Amino acid sequence: MAGPPHKKQRREDYRASQREKGGAEMPQKKFYRQRAHANPFSDHSLAYPSTPDNMDWSGYYPEFVVRPQEEEDESQDEPENESVPLDKTAQQDTEDAEVITKNEIAVNPPRMRKQVEVADIGCGFGGLLVALAPVMPDKLLLGLEIRTQVTEYVQDRIRALRAKDPKGNTYQNISCLRANTMKFLPNFFRKWQLSKIFICFPDPHFKARKHKARIVSMTLNSEYAYVLRPGGVVYTITDVEALHEWIVGHFDAHPSFVRVTEEEQEADECVKVMRNETEEGKKVERHRGNKYVALFQRLKDPEW
């Protein structure tokens, strides 16, 4: 008598059944399990754009793609050969918005009506993304996760949530992709593109020789400062006090950031969501552990 099918085969069978159903059912986490740690220094054969201009976001946020009729309307309103912003909202938000000419649009990825503005680094199973979607309905949120199976779970979860809304209006503003942010963050985002970055319950890497793999460091903080616009905020939370002190120490030492006061922190609606809606946060709550929160605001660059 044949034994039970191999775990990998069960997972493949489950995924196939999900595809047959059109991805309308919420995925079961047990078919997407993967070890908690991934080596950020390994070659994971990741796909990433050479520059942010080469990134095609249309498959991640299909409802925000500029439609042909919108292109036609713009062509009638704008003088010929005049530069057209990639994202008019982003142009208003930052003086650093880049432009392309109309003649270049055809050879670039589909244009988007909005740019990604909020990044959840190491998004895990997507609890924060899903909870923040209705809180920031006018912003595009992106989860970045290095683990293959976990990324696929979040993508299937978002697909199922979208399918539950017959009008197709909810959860269109969130998505997830597989990425190693320690290596490729500037490949996805332009200078000053983001307004919020979330770093929730990152791997503590307790051993001293592993500290170089921590997601917060002076070098990485400079990359966060590059993609985060002045006035933007980095949100951090951990249940490891030593890691919290490490995070605070490295952001305090960086000239581009200042810590947000506790009063402002507690008044921020996103902090409440971050504390209570991530899978790790819920686990810490069940075990009655502590949660250490710290927010850091991006300062303006010196005029020189």
CSV table of C-alpha atoms in Angstrom, one decimal:
chain,number,residue,atom,x,y,z
A,1,MET,CA,0.0,0.0,0.0
A,2,ALA,CA,1.4,3.3,-1.0
A,3,GLY,CA,2.3,5.8,1.7
A,4,PRO,CA,1.2,9.4,2.0
A,5,PRO,CA,2.4,11.7,-0.9
A,6,HIS,CA,5.6,13.6,-0.4
A,7,LYS,CA,5.2,17.0,1.2
A,8,LYS,CA,6.4,18.7,-2.0
A,9,GLN,CA,3.9,16.8,-4.1
A,10,ARG,CA,1.1,17.7,-1.7
A,11,ARG,CA,2.1,21.4,-2.0
A,12,GLU,CA,2.1,21.2,-5.8
A,13,ASP,CA,-1.2,19.4,-5.9
A,14,TYR,CA,-2.7,22.1,-3.6
A,15,ARG,CA,-1.3,24.9,-5.8
A,16,ALA,CA,-2.7,23.3,-8.9
A,17,SER,CA,-6.2,23.1,-7.3
A,18,GLN,CA,-5.9,26.7,-6.3
A,19,ARG,CA,-5.2,27.7,-9.9
A,20,GLU,CA,-8.2,25.7,-11.1
A,21,LYS,CA,-10.4,27.6,-8.7
A,22,GLY,CA,-9.0,30.9,-10.0
A,23,GLY,CA,-7.3,31.8,-6.8
A,24,ALA,CA,-10.5,32.9,-5.2
A,25,GLU,CA,-10.1,30.8,-2.0
A,26,MET,CA,-7.8,32.0,0.8
A,27,PRO,CA,-4.5,30.0,0.7
A,28,GLN,CA,-3.7,27.6,3.6
A,29,LYS,CA,-0.5,28.6,5.2
A,30,LYS,CA,0.6,25.0,5.9
A,31,PHE,CA,1.3,24.6,2.1
A,32,TYR,CA,3.7,27.6,2.1
A,33,ARG,CA,5.8,26.9,5.1
A,34,GLN,CA,9.5,27.6,4.8
A,35,ARG,CA,12.4,27.9,7.3
A,36,ALA,CA,12.4,31.2,9.1
A,37,HIS,CA,15.9,32.3,8.0
A,38,ALA,CA,17.4,33.0,4.6
A,39,ASN,CA,21.0,34.0,4.0
A,40,PRO,CA,20.9,37.6,2.6
A,41,PHE,CA,24.4,37.2,1.2
A,42,SER,CA,23.6,34.1,-0.9
A,43,ASP,CA,22.9,34.2,-4.6
A,44,HIS,CA,19.1,33.6,-4.7
A,45,SER,CA,18.8,34.0,-8.5
A,46,LEU,CA,16.5,36.9,-7.9
A,47,ALA,CA,14.9,38.9,-10.7
A,48,TYR,CA,15.3,42.7,-10.3
A,49,PRO,CA,15.3,45.7,-12.6
A,50,SER,CA,18.6,47.4,-13.5
A,51,THR,CA,16.9,50.8,-12.6
A,52,PRO,CA,13.5,51.8,-11.1
A,53,ASP,CA,12.5,53.0,-14.6
A,54,ASN,CA,12.8,49.4,-15.9
A,55,MET,CA,10.5,48.0,-13.2
A,56,ASP,CA,7.1,46.8,-14.6
A,57,TRP,CA,4.5,47.3,-11.8
A,58,SER,CA,1.5,46.6,-14.0
A,59,GLY,CA,1.1,43.0,-12.9
A,60,TYR,CA,1.3,43.9,-9.3
A,61,TYR,CA,-1.2,46.8,-9.3
A,62,PRO,CA,-3.3,46.2,-12.5
A,63,GLU,CA,-6.0,48.7,-11.4
A,64,PHE,CA,-3.5,51.6,-11.4
A,65,VAL,CA,-2.1,51.1,-14.9
A,66,VAL,CA,-2.7,54.1,-17.2
A,67,ARG,CA,-5.3,53.0,-19.7
A,68,PRO,CA,-5.0,53.7,-23.5
A,69,GLN,CA,-7.9,56.2,-23.2
A,70,GLU,CA,-6.0,58.1,-20.4
A,71,GLU,CA,-2.9,58.1,-22.6
A,72,GLU,CA,-5.0,59.5,-25.5
A,73,ASP,CA,-6.5,62.2,-23.3
A,74,GLU,CA,-3.1,63.3,-22.1
A,75,SER,CA,-1.8,63.4,-25.7
A,76,GLN,CA,-4.6,65.8,-26.5
A,77,ASP,CA,-4.0,68.0,-23.5
A,78,GLU,CA,-0.2,68.2,-23.6
A,79,PRO,CA,1.9,70.0,-26.3
A,80,GLU,CA,3.8,67.6,-28.6
A,81,ASN,CA,7.3,66.4,-27.3
A,82,GLU,CA,6.7,68.0,-23.9
A,83,SER,CA,8.0,65.9,-21.0
A,84,VAL,CA,5.4,63.8,-19.1
A,85,PRO,CA,5.9,62.9,-15.5
A,86,LEU,CA,5.9,59.2,-14.7
A,87,ASP,CA,3.6,59.9,-11.8
A,88,LYS,CA,1.9,63.3,-11.3
A,89,THR,CA,1.2,62.6,-7.6
A,90,ALA,CA,4.8,61.9,-7.0
A,91,GLN,CA,5.8,65.1,-8.9
A,92,GLN,CA,3.8,67.1,-6.4
A,93,ASP,CA,5.2,65.3,-3.4
A,94,THR,CA,8.8,65.6,-4.3
A,95,GLU,CA,11.0,68.0,-6.3
A,96,ASP,CA,13.1,65.0,-7.4
A,97,ALA,CA,10.5,63.4,-9.7
A,98,GLU,CA,12.0,62.2,-12.9
A,99,VAL,CA,10.4,62.7,-16.3
A,100,ILE,CA,10.4,61.0,-19.7
A,101,THR,CA,9.4,62.2,-23.1
A,102,LYS,CA,6.4,60.9,-24.9
A,103,ASN,CA,8.6,59.3,-27.5
A,104,GLU,CA,10.2,57.1,-24.8
A,105,ILE,CA,6.9,55.9,-23.3
A,106,ALA,CA,6.5,53.1,-25.9
A,107,VAL,CA,9.7,51.4,-25.0
A,108,ASN,CA,9.2,51.7,-21.2
A,109,PRO,CA,7.0,49.5,-19.0
A,110,PRO,CA,3.4,50.5,-18.8
A,111,ARG,CA,2.8,53.7,-17.0
A,112,MET,CA,1.2,53.8,-13.6
A,113,ARG,CA,-1.2,56.4,-12.1
A,114,LYS,CA,0.6,56.1,-8.8
A,115,GLN,CA,4.0,55.0,-7.6
A,116,VAL,CA,4.7,52.6,-4.7
A,117,GLU,CA,4.9,54.8,-1.6
A,118,VAL,CA,5.0,52.4,1.3
A,119,ALA,CA,7.4,49.5,1.7
A,120,ASP,CA,7.2,46.6,4.2
A,121,ILE,CA,10.7,45.1,4.4
A,122,GLY,CA,10.5,41.4,5.3
A,123,CYS,CA,6.7,41.4,5.1
A,124,GLY,CA,6.4,37.8,6.2
A,125,PHE,CA,2.9,36.4,5.6
A,126,GLY,CA,1.5,39.8,4.8
A,127,GLY,CA,-0.5,40.6,7.9
A,128,LEU,CA,0.6,44.3,8.0
A,129,LEU,CA,0.0,44.8,4.3
A,130,VAL,CA,-3.6,43.5,4.6
A,131,ALA,CA,-4.3,45.6,7.7
A,132,LEU,CA,-2.8,48.8,6.2
A,133,ALA,CA,-4.6,48.5,2.9
A,134,PRO,CA,-7.9,50.2,4.1
A,135,VAL,CA,-5.9,52.6,6.3
A,136,MET,CA,-4.1,54.1,3.3
A,137,PRO,CA,-6.4,53.4,0.4
A,138,ASP,CA,-4.9,56.2,-1.7
A,139,LYS,CA,-1.3,54.8,-1.5
A,140,LEU,CA,0.4,51.8,-3.1
A,141,LEU,CA,2.0,49.5,-0.5
A,142,LEU,CA,4.6,46.8,-1.3
A,143,GLY,CA,5.8,43.9,0.7
A,144,LEU,CA,9.3,42.7,0.1
A,145,GLU,CA,10.1,39.2,1.2
A,146,ILE,CA,13.2,37.0,0.4
A,147,ARG,CA,11.6,33.6,1.0
A,148,THR,CA,10.0,32.1,-2.1
A,149,GLN,CA,7.2,30.1,-0.5
A,150,VAL,CA,6.2,33.0,1.8
A,151,THR,CA,6.2,35.5,-1.1
A,152,GLU,CA,3.9,33.2,-3.0
A,153,TYR,CA,1.6,32.9,0.0
A,154,VAL,CA,1.2,36.6,0.3
A,155,GLN,CA,0.6,37.0,-3.5
A,156,ASP,CA,-2.1,34.3,-3.4
A,157,ARG,CA,-3.6,35.8,-0.3
A,158,ILE,CA,-3.9,39.2,-2.0
A,159,ARG,CA,-5.3,37.6,-5.1
A,160,ALA,CA,-8.0,35.9,-3.0
A,161,LEU,CA,-8.9,39.0,-1.1
A,162,ARG,CA,-9.3,40.9,-4.4
A,163,ALA,CA,-11.5,38.2,-5.8
A,164,LYS,CA,-13.9,38.4,-2.8
A,165,ASP,CA,-14.8,41.9,-3.8
A,166,PRO,CA,-17.1,41.7,-6.9
A,167,LYS,CA,-16.5,45.4,-7.6
A,168,GLY,CA,-12.8,44.9,-7.5
A,169,ASN,CA,-12.2,48.0,-5.3
A,170,THR,CA,-10.5,46.5,-2.3
A,171,TYR,CA,-6.9,45.4,-1.7
A,172,GLN,CA,-5.9,46.7,-5.2
A,173,ASN,CA,-3.3,49.0,-3.5
A,174,ILE,CA,-1.2,46.2,-2.0
A,175,SER,CA,1.2,43.7,-3.5
A,176,CYS,CA,4.3,41.6,-2.7
A,177,LEU,CA,7.4,40.6,-4.6
A,178,ARG,CA,10.4,38.5,-3.8
A,179,ALA,CA,13.5,40.6,-3.2
A,180,ASN,CA,16.7,40.9,-1.2
A,181,THR,CA,16.5,44.5,0.1
A,182,MET,CA,20.0,44.4,1.6
A,183,LYS,CA,21.3,44.2,-2.0
A,184,PHE,CA,18.7,45.7,-4.4
A,185,LEU,CA,16.5,48.3,-2.7
A,186,PRO,CA,17.6,51.2,-5.0
A,187,ASN,CA,16.9,49.0,-8.0
A,188,PHE,CA,13.2,49.2,-7.2
A,189,PHE,CA,12.7,52.7,-5.8
A,190,ARG,CA,13.8,56.2,-7.0
A,191,LYS,CA,15.4,58.7,-4.7
A,192,TRP,CA,12.8,60.1,-2.3
A,193,GLN,CA,10.1,57.9,-3.7
A,194,LEU,CA,8.8,56.4,-0.4
A,195,SER,CA,7.0,58.0,2.5
A,196,LYS,CA,7.0,55.1,4.9
A,197,ILE,CA,9.2,52.1,5.5
A,198,PHE,CA,8.2,49.3,7.9
A,199,ILE,CA,10.8,46.9,9.5
A,200,CYS,CA,8.7,44.6,11.7
A,201,PHE,CA,10.2,41.9,13.9
A,202,PRO,CA,13.4,41.4,11.8
A,203,ASP,CA,15.7,38.5,12.3
A,204,PRO,CA,17.7,39.3,15.5
A,205,HIS,CA,20.9,37.4,14.3
A,206,PHE,CA,21.9,37.0,18.0
A,207,LYS,CA,25.5,35.8,17.3
A,208,ALA,CA,28.0,38.6,17.0
A,209,ARG,CA,29.4,37.2,13.8
A,210,LYS,CA,25.9,37.4,12.3
A,211,HIS,CA,25.3,41.0,13.1
A,212,LYS,CA,26.4,42.0,9.6
A,213,ALA,CA,23.2,40.3,8.4
A,214,ARG,CA,20.9,42.6,10.4
A,215,ILE,CA,18.6,44.7,8.3
A,216,VAL,CA,19.6,47.8,10.2
A,217,SER,CA,23.1,49.2,9.9
A,218,MET,CA,24.8,52.4,9.0
A,219,THR,CA,25.2,51.3,5.4
A,220,LEU,CA,21.6,50.2,5.0
A,221,ASN,CA,20.3,53.2,6.8
A,222,SER,CA,21.9,55.3,4.1
A,223,GLU,CA,19.9,53.4,1.5
A,224,TYR,CA,16.7,53.9,3.4
A,225,ALA,CA,17.6,57.6,3.5
A,226,TYR,CA,18.1,57.6,-0.3
A,227,VAL,CA,14.6,56.1,-1.1
A,228,LEU,CA,12.7,57.8,1.7
A,229,ARG,CA,11.6,61.4,1.1
A,230,PRO,CA,12.4,64.2,3.7
A,231,GLY,CA,9.7,64.0,6.4
A,232,GLY,CA,9.1,60.3,5.7
A,233,VAL,CA,9.2,57.8,8.5
A,234,VAL,CA,10.9,54.4,9.2
A,235,TYR,CA,8.8,52.3,11.6
A,236,THR,CA,10.5,49.6,13.6
A,237,ILE,CA,9.2,47.0,16.1
A,238,THR,CA,10.9,44.0,17.7
A,239,ASP,CA,10.4,41.8,20.7
A,240,VAL,CA,14.2,41.6,21.3
A,241,GLU,CA,15.3,44.4,23.6
A,242,ALA,CA,19.0,44.1,22.5
A,243,LEU,CA,18.0,44.4,18.9
A,244,HIS,CA,15.8,47.4,19.7
A,245,GLU,CA,18.8,49.1,21.3
A,246,TRP,CA,20.9,48.2,18.2
A,247,ILE,CA,18.3,49.8,15.9
A,248,VAL,CA,17.9,52.9,18.0
A,249,GLY,CA,21.7,53.3,18.2
A,250,HIS,CA,22.3,53.0,14.5
A,251,PHE,CA,19.5,55.4,13.5
A,252,ASP,CA,20.5,57.9,16.2
A,253,ALA,CA,24.0,57.8,14.8
A,254,HIS,CA,22.9,58.5,11.2
A,255,PRO,CA,22.8,62.2,10.2
A,256,SER,CA,19.7,61.7,8.0
A,257,PHE,CA,17.4,60.5,10.8
A,258,VAL,CA,15.9,61.8,14.0
A,259,ARG,CA,13.8,59.7,16.4
A,260,VAL,CA,10.1,60.5,16.6
A,261,THR,CA,8.9,61.5,20.1
A,262,GLU,CA,6.9,59.0,22.0
A,263,GLU,CA,3.9,61.3,21.9
A,264,GLU,CA,3.9,61.6,18.2
A,265,GLN,CA,4.6,57.9,17.9
A,266,GLU,CA,1.6,56.9,19.9
A,267,ALA,CA,-0.6,59.3,17.9
A,268,ASP,CA,0.4,57.6,14.7
A,269,GLU,CA,-2.4,55.2,13.5
A,270,CYS,CA,0.1,53.0,11.7
A,271,VAL,CA,1.8,52.2,15.0
A,272,LYS,CA,-1.3,50.6,16.4
A,273,VAL,CA,-1.7,48.5,13.3
A,274,MET,CA,2.0,47.5,13.4
A,275,ARG,CA,1.8,46.4,17.0
A,276,ASN,CA,-1.3,44.3,16.6
A,277,GLU,CA,-1.7,43.0,13.0
A,278,THR,CA,1.5,41.2,12.1
A,279,GLU,CA,1.8,37.5,12.6
A,280,GLU,CA,4.9,37.9,14.7
A,281,GLY,CA,3.2,40.6,16.8
A,282,LYS,CA,0.2,38.3,17.5
A,283,LYS,CA,2.6,35.5,18.5
A,284,VAL,CA,4.4,37.8,20.9
A,285,GLU,CA,1.0,38.9,22.3
A,286,ARG,CA,0.0,35.2,22.9
A,287,HIS,CA,3.2,34.7,24.8
A,288,ARG,CA,2.8,37.9,26.7
A,289,GLY,CA,6.1,39.2,25.5
A,290,ASN,CA,7.3,42.8,25.1
A,291,LYS,CA,7.1,44.9,21.9
A,292,TYR,CA,9.7,47.6,21.4
A,293,VAL,CA,8.7,50.3,19.0
A,294,ALA,CA,10.8,53.1,17.6
A,295,LEU,CA,10.1,55.6,14.7
A,296,PHE,CA,12.7,57.7,12.8
A,297,GLN,CA,11.9,60.6,10.6
A,298,ARG,CA,14.0,61.4,7.5
A,299,LEU,CA,15.6,64.9,7.8
A,300,LYS,CA,16.1,67.3,5.0
A,301,ASP,CA,19.5,67.1,3.4
A,302,PRO,CA,21.9,70.0,4.0
A,303,GLU,CA,21.7,72.6,1.2
A,304,TRP,CA,25.3,72.2,0.4
